[in-house]
Coordinates of C-alpha atoms in Angstrom, one line a residue:
M291 CA 24.0 9.9 4.6
A292 CA 24.5 6.4 3.2
A293 CA 23.0 4.8 6.3
D294 CA 19.7 6.7 5.8
E295 CA 19.7 5.6 2.1
D296 CA 20.3 2.0 3.2
V297 CA 17.4 2.2 5.7
L298 CA 15.1 3.6 3.1
A299 CA 16.2 1.1 0.4
S300 CA 15.7 -1.8 2.8
F301 CA 12.3 -0.6 3.8
L302 CA 11.2 -0.1 0.2
D303 CA 12.2 -3.7 -0.6
L304 CA 9.7 -4.9 2.0
L305 CA 6.8 -3.2 0.4
T306 CA 4.2 -4.5 -2.1
P307 CA 4.6 -2.8 -5.5
E308 CA 1.5 -0.7 -4.8
N309 CA 2.7 0.5 -1.4
R310 CA 6.2 1.1 -2.7
A311 CA 4.8 3.3 -5.6
W312 CA 2.6 5.2 -3.2
L313 CA 5.4 5.8 -0.7
Q314 CA 7.8 6.9 -3.4
S315 CA 5.3 9.5 -4.5
L316 CA 6.0 11.3 -1.2
P317 CA 8.9 13.6 -0.6
E318 CA 12.1 11.7 0.3
A319 CA 12.2 13.1 3.8
E320 CA 8.7 11.7 4.5
Q321 CA 9.7 8.3 3.0
R322 CA 12.7 8.2 5.4
D323 CA 10.5 9.2 8.4
V324 CA 8.3 6.1 7.8
A325 CA 11.4 3.9 7.2
V326 CA 13.1 5.0 10.4
R327 CA 9.9 4.5 12.4
H328 CA 9.7 1.0 10.9
L329 CA 13.3 0.3 11.9
E330 CA 12.6 1.5 15.5
A331 CA 9.5 -0.7 15.7
V332 CA 11.3 -3.8 14.4
Q333 CA 14.2 -3.2 16.8
G334 CA 11.9 -2.7 19.7
D335 CA 13.1 0.8 20.4
K336 CA 12.2 1.3 24.1
E337 CA 12.8 5.0 24.2
H338 CA 10.4 6.0 21.4
G339 CA 8.1 2.9 21.4
L340 CA 5.8 2.5 18.5
G341 CA 4.4 6.0 18.8
R342 CA 1.6 6.3 16.4
Y343 CA 1.8 2.6 15.7
D344 CA 0.9 1.5 19.3
T345 CA -0.7 -1.9 18.8
Q346 CA -2.3 -1.6 22.3
D347 CA -4.5 1.3 21.0
T348 CA -7.7 -0.2 19.8
D349 CA -8.5 2.9 17.8
V350 CA -5.5 2.4 15.6
S351 CA -6.3 0.5 12.4
G352 CA -3.9 -1.1 10.0
V353 CA -1.3 -2.7 12.4
A354 CA -2.0 -6.0 14.1
V355 CA 0.1 -7.7 16.7
G356 CA 0.9 -10.4 14.1
D357 CA 2.4 -7.7 11.9
L358 CA 5.1 -7.1 14.5
Q359 CA 6.3 -10.7 13.9
D360 CA 7.0 -10.1 10.2
P361 CA 8.9 -7.0 9.1
G362 CA 7.3 -7.0 5.7
H363 CA 3.8 -7.2 7.1
L364 CA 4.7 -4.3 9.5
A365 CA 6.2 -2.2 6.7
N366 CA 3.1 -2.6 4.6
A367 CA 0.8 -1.9 7.5
M368 CA 2.6 1.3 8.4
V369 CA 2.3 2.5 4.8
R370 CA -1.4 1.7 4.8
Q371 CA -1.7 3.8 8.0
E372 CA 0.1 6.7 6.3
Q373 CA -2.4 6.4 3.4
E374 CA -5.3 6.5 5.8
R375 CA -4.0 9.5 7.5
R376 CA -3.6 11.4 4.3
S377 CA -7.0 10.6 2.8

């Protein structure tokens, strides 16, 4: 599954050191799940949409419309949301 590893490695490269360390503390399958959702959001996946990262939902915190314009901002926002969900 080299493609999965590439997706995860590319995603980890976008993160701040703090967010990268937090995400890497999760099981690898969960890390990949976040990375794949990020890839779908960046590519504008129409079938799945943003799912839990719907920027039109005013109750969702951590992701702003501006984050969608910068893959690094979006990646870090998604990790912050995961942190909020788990705390």
